[in-house]
Tab-separated table of C-alpha atoms in Angstrom:
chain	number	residue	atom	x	y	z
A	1	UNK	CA	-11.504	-32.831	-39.455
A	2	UNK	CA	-12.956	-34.571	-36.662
A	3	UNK	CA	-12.875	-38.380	-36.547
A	4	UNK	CA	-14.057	-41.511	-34.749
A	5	UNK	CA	-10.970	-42.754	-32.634
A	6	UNK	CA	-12.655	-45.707	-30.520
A	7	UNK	CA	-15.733	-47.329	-30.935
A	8	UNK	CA	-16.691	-49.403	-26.984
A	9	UNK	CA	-19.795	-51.169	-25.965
A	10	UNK	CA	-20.279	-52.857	-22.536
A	11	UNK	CA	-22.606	-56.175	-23.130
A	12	UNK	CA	-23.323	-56.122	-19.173
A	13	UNK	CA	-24.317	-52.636	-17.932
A	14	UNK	CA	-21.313	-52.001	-15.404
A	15	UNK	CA	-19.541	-55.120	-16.510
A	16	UNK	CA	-17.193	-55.740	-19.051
A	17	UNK	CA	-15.777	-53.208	-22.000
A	18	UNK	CA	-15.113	-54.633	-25.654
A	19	UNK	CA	-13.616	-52.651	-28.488
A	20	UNK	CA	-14.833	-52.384	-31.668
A	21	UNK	CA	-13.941	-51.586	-34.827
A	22	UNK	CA	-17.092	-50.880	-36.790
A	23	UNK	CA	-20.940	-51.026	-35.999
A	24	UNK	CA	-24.396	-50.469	-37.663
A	25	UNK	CA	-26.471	-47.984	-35.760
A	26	UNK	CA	-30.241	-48.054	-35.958
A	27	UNK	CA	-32.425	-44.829	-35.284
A	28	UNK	CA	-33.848	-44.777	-31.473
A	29	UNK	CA	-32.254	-47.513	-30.808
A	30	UNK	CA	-28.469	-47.561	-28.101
A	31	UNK	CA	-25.278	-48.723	-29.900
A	32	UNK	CA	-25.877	-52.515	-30.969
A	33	UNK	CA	-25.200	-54.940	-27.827
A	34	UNK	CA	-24.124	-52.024	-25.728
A	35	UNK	CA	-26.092	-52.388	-21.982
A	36	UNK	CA	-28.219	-55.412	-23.118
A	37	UNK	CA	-28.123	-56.799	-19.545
A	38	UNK	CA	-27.852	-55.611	-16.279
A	39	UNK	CA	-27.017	-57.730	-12.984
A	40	UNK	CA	-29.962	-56.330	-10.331
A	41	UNK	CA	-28.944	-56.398	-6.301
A	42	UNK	CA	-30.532	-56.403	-3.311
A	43	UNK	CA	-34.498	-57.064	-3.406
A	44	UNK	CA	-34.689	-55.370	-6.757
A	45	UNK	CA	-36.836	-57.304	-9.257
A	46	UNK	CA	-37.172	-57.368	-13.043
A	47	UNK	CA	-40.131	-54.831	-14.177
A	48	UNK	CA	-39.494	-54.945	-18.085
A	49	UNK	CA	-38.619	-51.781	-18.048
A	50	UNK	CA	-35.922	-49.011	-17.678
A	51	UNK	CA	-34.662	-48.996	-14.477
A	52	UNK	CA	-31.981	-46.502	-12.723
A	53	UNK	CA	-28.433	-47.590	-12.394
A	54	UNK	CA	-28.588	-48.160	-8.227
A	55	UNK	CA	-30.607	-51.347	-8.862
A	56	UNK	CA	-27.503	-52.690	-10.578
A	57	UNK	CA	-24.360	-54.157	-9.872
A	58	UNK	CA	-21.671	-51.227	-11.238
A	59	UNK	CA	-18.349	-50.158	-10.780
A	60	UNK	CA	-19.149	-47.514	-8.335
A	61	UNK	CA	-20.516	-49.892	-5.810
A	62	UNK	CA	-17.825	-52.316	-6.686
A	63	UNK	CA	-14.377	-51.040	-7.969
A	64	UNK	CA	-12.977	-54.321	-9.092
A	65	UNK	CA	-15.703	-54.305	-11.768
A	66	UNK	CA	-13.997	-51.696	-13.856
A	67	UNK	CA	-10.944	-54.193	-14.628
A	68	UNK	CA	-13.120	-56.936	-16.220
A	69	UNK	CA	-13.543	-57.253	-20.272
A	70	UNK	CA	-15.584	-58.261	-22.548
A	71	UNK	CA	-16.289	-60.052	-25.825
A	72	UNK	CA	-18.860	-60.982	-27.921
A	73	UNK	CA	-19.052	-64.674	-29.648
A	74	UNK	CA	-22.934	-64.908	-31.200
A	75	UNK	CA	-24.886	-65.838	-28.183
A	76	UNK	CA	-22.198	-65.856	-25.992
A	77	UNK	CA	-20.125	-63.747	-23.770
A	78	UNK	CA	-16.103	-63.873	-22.595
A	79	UNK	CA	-15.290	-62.254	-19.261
A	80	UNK	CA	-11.444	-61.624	-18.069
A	81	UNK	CA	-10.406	-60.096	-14.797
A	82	UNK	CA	-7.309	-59.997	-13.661
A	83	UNK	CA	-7.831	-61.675	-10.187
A	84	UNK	CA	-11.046	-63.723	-11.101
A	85	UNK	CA	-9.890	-65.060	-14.510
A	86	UNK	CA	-11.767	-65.784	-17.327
A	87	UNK	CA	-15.692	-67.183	-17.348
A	88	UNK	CA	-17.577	-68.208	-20.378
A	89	UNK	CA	-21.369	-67.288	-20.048
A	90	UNK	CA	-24.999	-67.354	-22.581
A	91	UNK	CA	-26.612	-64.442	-20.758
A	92	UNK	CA	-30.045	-66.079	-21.520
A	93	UNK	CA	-29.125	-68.752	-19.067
A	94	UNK	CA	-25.518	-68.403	-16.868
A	95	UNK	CA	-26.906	-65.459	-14.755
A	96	UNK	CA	-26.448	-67.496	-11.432
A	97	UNK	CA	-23.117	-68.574	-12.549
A	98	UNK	CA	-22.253	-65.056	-13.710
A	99	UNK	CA	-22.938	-63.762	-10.104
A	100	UNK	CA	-21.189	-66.574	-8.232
A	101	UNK	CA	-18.167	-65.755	-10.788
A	102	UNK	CA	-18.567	-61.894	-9.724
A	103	UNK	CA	-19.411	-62.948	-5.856
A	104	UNK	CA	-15.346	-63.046	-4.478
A	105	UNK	CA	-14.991	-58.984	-6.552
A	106	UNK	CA	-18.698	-57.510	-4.764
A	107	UNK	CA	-17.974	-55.505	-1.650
A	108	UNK	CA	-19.379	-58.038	1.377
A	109	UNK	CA	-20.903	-54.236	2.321
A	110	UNK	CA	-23.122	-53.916	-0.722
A	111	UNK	CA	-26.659	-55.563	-1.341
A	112	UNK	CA	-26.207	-59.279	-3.127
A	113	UNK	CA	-25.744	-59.873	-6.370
A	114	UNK	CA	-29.373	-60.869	-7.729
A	115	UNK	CA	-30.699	-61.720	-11.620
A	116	UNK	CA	-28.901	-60.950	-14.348
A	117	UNK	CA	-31.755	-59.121	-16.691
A	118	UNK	CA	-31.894	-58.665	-20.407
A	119	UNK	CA	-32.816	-54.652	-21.265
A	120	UNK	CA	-36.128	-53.376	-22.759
A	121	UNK	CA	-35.695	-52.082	-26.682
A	122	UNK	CA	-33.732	-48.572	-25.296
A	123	UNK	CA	-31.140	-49.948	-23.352
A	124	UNK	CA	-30.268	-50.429	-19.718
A	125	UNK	CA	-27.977	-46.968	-19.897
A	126	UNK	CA	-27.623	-44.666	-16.983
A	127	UNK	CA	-30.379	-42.061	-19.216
A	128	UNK	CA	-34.559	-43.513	-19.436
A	129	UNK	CA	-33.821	-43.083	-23.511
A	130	UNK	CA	-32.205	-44.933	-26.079
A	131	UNK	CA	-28.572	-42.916	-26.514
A	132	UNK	CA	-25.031	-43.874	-26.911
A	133	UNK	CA	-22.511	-41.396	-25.271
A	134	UNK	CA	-20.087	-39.210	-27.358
A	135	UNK	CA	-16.528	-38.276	-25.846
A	136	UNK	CA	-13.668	-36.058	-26.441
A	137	UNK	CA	-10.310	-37.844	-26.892
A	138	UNK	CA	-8.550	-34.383	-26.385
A	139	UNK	CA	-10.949	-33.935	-23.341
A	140	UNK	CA	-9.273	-36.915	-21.583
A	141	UNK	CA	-6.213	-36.031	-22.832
A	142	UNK	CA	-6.210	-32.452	-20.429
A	143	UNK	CA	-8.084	-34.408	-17.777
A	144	UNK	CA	-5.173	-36.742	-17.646
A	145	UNK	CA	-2.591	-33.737	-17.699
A	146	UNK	CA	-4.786	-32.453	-14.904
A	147	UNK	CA	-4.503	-35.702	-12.848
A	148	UNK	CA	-1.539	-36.116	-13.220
A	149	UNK	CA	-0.916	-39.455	-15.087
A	150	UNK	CA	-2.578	-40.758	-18.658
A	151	UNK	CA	-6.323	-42.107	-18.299
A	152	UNK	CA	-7.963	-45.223	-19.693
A	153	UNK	CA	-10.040	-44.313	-21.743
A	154	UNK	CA	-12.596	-47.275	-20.281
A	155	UNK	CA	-12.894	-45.532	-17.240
A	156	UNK	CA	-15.597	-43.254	-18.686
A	157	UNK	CA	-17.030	-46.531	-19.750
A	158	UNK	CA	-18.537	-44.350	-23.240
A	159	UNK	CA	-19.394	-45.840	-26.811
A	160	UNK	CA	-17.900	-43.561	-29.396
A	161	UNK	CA	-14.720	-41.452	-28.676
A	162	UNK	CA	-13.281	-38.800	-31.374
A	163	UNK	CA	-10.520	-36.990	-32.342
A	164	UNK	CA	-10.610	-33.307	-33.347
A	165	UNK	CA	-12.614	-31.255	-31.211
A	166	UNK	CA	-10.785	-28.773	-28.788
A	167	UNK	CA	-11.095	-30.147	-24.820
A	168	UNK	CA	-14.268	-30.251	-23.540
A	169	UNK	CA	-15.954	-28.133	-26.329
A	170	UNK	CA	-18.277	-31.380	-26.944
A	171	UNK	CA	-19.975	-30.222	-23.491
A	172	UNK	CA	-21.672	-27.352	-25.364
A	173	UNK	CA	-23.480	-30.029	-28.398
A	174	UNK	CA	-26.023	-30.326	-26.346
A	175	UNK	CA	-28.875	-29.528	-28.488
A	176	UNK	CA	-27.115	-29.949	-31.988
A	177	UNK	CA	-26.779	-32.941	-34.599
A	178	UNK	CA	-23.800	-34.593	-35.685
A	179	UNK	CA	-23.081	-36.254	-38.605
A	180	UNK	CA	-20.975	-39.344	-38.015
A	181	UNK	CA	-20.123	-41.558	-40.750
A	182	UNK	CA	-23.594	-42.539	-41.964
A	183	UNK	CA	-25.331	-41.884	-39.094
A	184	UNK	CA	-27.028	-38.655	-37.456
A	185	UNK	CA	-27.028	-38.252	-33.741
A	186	UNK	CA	-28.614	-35.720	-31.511
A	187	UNK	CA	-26.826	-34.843	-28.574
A	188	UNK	CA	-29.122	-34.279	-25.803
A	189	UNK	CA	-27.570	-33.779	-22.693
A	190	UNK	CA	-24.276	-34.097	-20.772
A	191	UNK	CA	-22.900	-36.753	-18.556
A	192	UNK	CA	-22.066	-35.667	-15.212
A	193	UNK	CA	-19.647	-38.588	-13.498
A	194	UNK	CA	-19.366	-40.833	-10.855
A	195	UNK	CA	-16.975	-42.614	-8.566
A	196	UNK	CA	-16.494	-44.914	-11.148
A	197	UNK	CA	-14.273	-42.757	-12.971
A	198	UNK	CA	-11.386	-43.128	-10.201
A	199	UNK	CA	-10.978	-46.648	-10.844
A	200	UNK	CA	-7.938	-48.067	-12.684
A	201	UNK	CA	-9.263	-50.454	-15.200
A	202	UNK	CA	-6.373	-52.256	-15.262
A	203	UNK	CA	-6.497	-52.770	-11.082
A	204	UNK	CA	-9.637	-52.295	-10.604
A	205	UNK	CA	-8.708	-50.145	-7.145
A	206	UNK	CA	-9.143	-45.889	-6.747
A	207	UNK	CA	-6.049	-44.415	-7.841
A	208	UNK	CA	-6.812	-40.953	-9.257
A	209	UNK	CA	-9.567	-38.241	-8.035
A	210	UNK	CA	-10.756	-37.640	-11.556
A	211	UNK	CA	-13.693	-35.844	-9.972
A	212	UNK	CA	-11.649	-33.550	-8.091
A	213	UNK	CA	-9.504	-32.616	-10.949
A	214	UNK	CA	-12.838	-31.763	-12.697
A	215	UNK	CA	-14.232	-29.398	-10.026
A	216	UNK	CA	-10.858	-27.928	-9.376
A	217	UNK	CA	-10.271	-27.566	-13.007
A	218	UNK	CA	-13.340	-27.174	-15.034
A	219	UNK	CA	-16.255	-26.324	-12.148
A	220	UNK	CA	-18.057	-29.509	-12.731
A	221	UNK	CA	-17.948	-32.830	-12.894
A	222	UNK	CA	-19.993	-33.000	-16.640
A	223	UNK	CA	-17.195	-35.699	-19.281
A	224	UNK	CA	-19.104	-36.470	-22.435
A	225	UNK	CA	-22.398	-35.973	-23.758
A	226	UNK	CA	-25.574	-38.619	-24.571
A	227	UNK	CA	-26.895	-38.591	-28.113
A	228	UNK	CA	-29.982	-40.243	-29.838
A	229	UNK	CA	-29.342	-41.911	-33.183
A	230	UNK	CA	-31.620	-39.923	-35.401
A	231	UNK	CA	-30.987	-41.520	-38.529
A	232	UNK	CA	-29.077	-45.254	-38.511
A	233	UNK	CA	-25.944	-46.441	-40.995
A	234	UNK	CA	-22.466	-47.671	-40.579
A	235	UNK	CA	-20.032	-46.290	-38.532
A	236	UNK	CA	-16.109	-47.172	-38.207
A	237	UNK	CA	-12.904	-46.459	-36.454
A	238	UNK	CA	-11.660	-43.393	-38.571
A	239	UNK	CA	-14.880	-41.987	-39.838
A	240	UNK	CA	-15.226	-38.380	-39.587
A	241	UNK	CA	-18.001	-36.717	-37.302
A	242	UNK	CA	-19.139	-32.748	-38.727
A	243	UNK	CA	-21.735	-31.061	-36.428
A	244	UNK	CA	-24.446	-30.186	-38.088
């Protein structure tokens, strides 16, 4: 039977992963905490709304971003990167300190570091629609064979990964429901990747050509799928998914 392995949410869209262990998930709504904020660059402004992942700070513009983590503490939020250190911020009102903290880790290339933005109701994720993303840890596991060398998980920055499922056979859910836990998903589309993938979490610098290895391998560059929570409940580590 298939089961949840890992259960990640990233507080900051593109900065910061934090493990958990069990979650509540509510119907049209993203994975609890998961994108809440976003850190805008350049001359882009705050609209209220959804806005597409190149107004934001990410780890595809800036490697080093992949290496940070996150947790949660009520209204506030623990940061640790290996070369920065550790920062202490309340999102509602440390956004200018957040993006001095980030400043020394941003590419001098890449537009500044603006406003750091809480999300409308849906989420800041990379889709306009509330989703969380669903992954394959068997998926990873042939990627990683592929590459060469074993693959954090966090690189593929995604919310809920299983166990079970042959590799890459999640790709074709598209259209489906799944039962996880308590909770119904529809899967709705897949996730083709970025340069993001490539980056060590643990470094934070390009050390594998994940998106190579997919095109040589697989004839695309699609790892994990997006999913709207149809009907909300508790999920946890070790709860079984069945498609429906």
């Amino acid at each position: 039977m298939s089961r949840v392995a890992q259960i990640w949410r990233h507080p900051i869209k593109g900065i910061g992963a934090e493990r958990l262990e069990a979650v509540t998930l509510t119907a049209g709504r993203p994975l609890p905490g998961d994108r809440a904020w976003a850190l805008l660059t350049g001359n882009n402004t705050d609209t209220g709304t959804w806005q597409p992942c190149s107004n934001f700070a990410r780890g595809c513009y800036g490697p080093e971003l992949m290496a940070i983590t996150a947790e949660t503490d009520g209204d506030r939020l623990h940061l640790v990167h290996p070369r920065a250190g550790r920062i202490d911020i309340n999102p509602d009102r440390d956004g200018q300190k957040l993006a001095d903290w980030l400043a020394p880790l941003w590419p001098a290339e890449r537009p500044p570091l603006g406003r750091l933005i809480a999300a409308p109701e849906e989420g800041m994720s990379d889709a306009g629609y509330a989703c969380l993303s669903v992954l394959g840890t068997a998926s990873l596991a042939a990627l990683s064979e592929a590459c060469g060398q074993d693959l954090d998980p966090r690189r593929f920055r995604g919310n809920l990964w299983v166990d079970g499922p042959e590799p890459f056979t999640e790709l074709d859910w598209p259209g489906r429901r799944l039962r996880i836990g308590e909770a119904v998903l529809e899967v709705v589309e897949r996730i083709d990747r970025c340069r993001a993938t490539q980056v060590n979490p643990e470094t934070g610098e390009e050390d594998c050509e994940t998106l190579r290895s997919l095109r040589q391998n697989w004839g695309h560059i699609d790892f994990g799928v997006k999913a709207r929570v149809i009907s909300g409940g508790d999920i946890a580590t070790g709860a079984p998914l069945e498609l429906l």
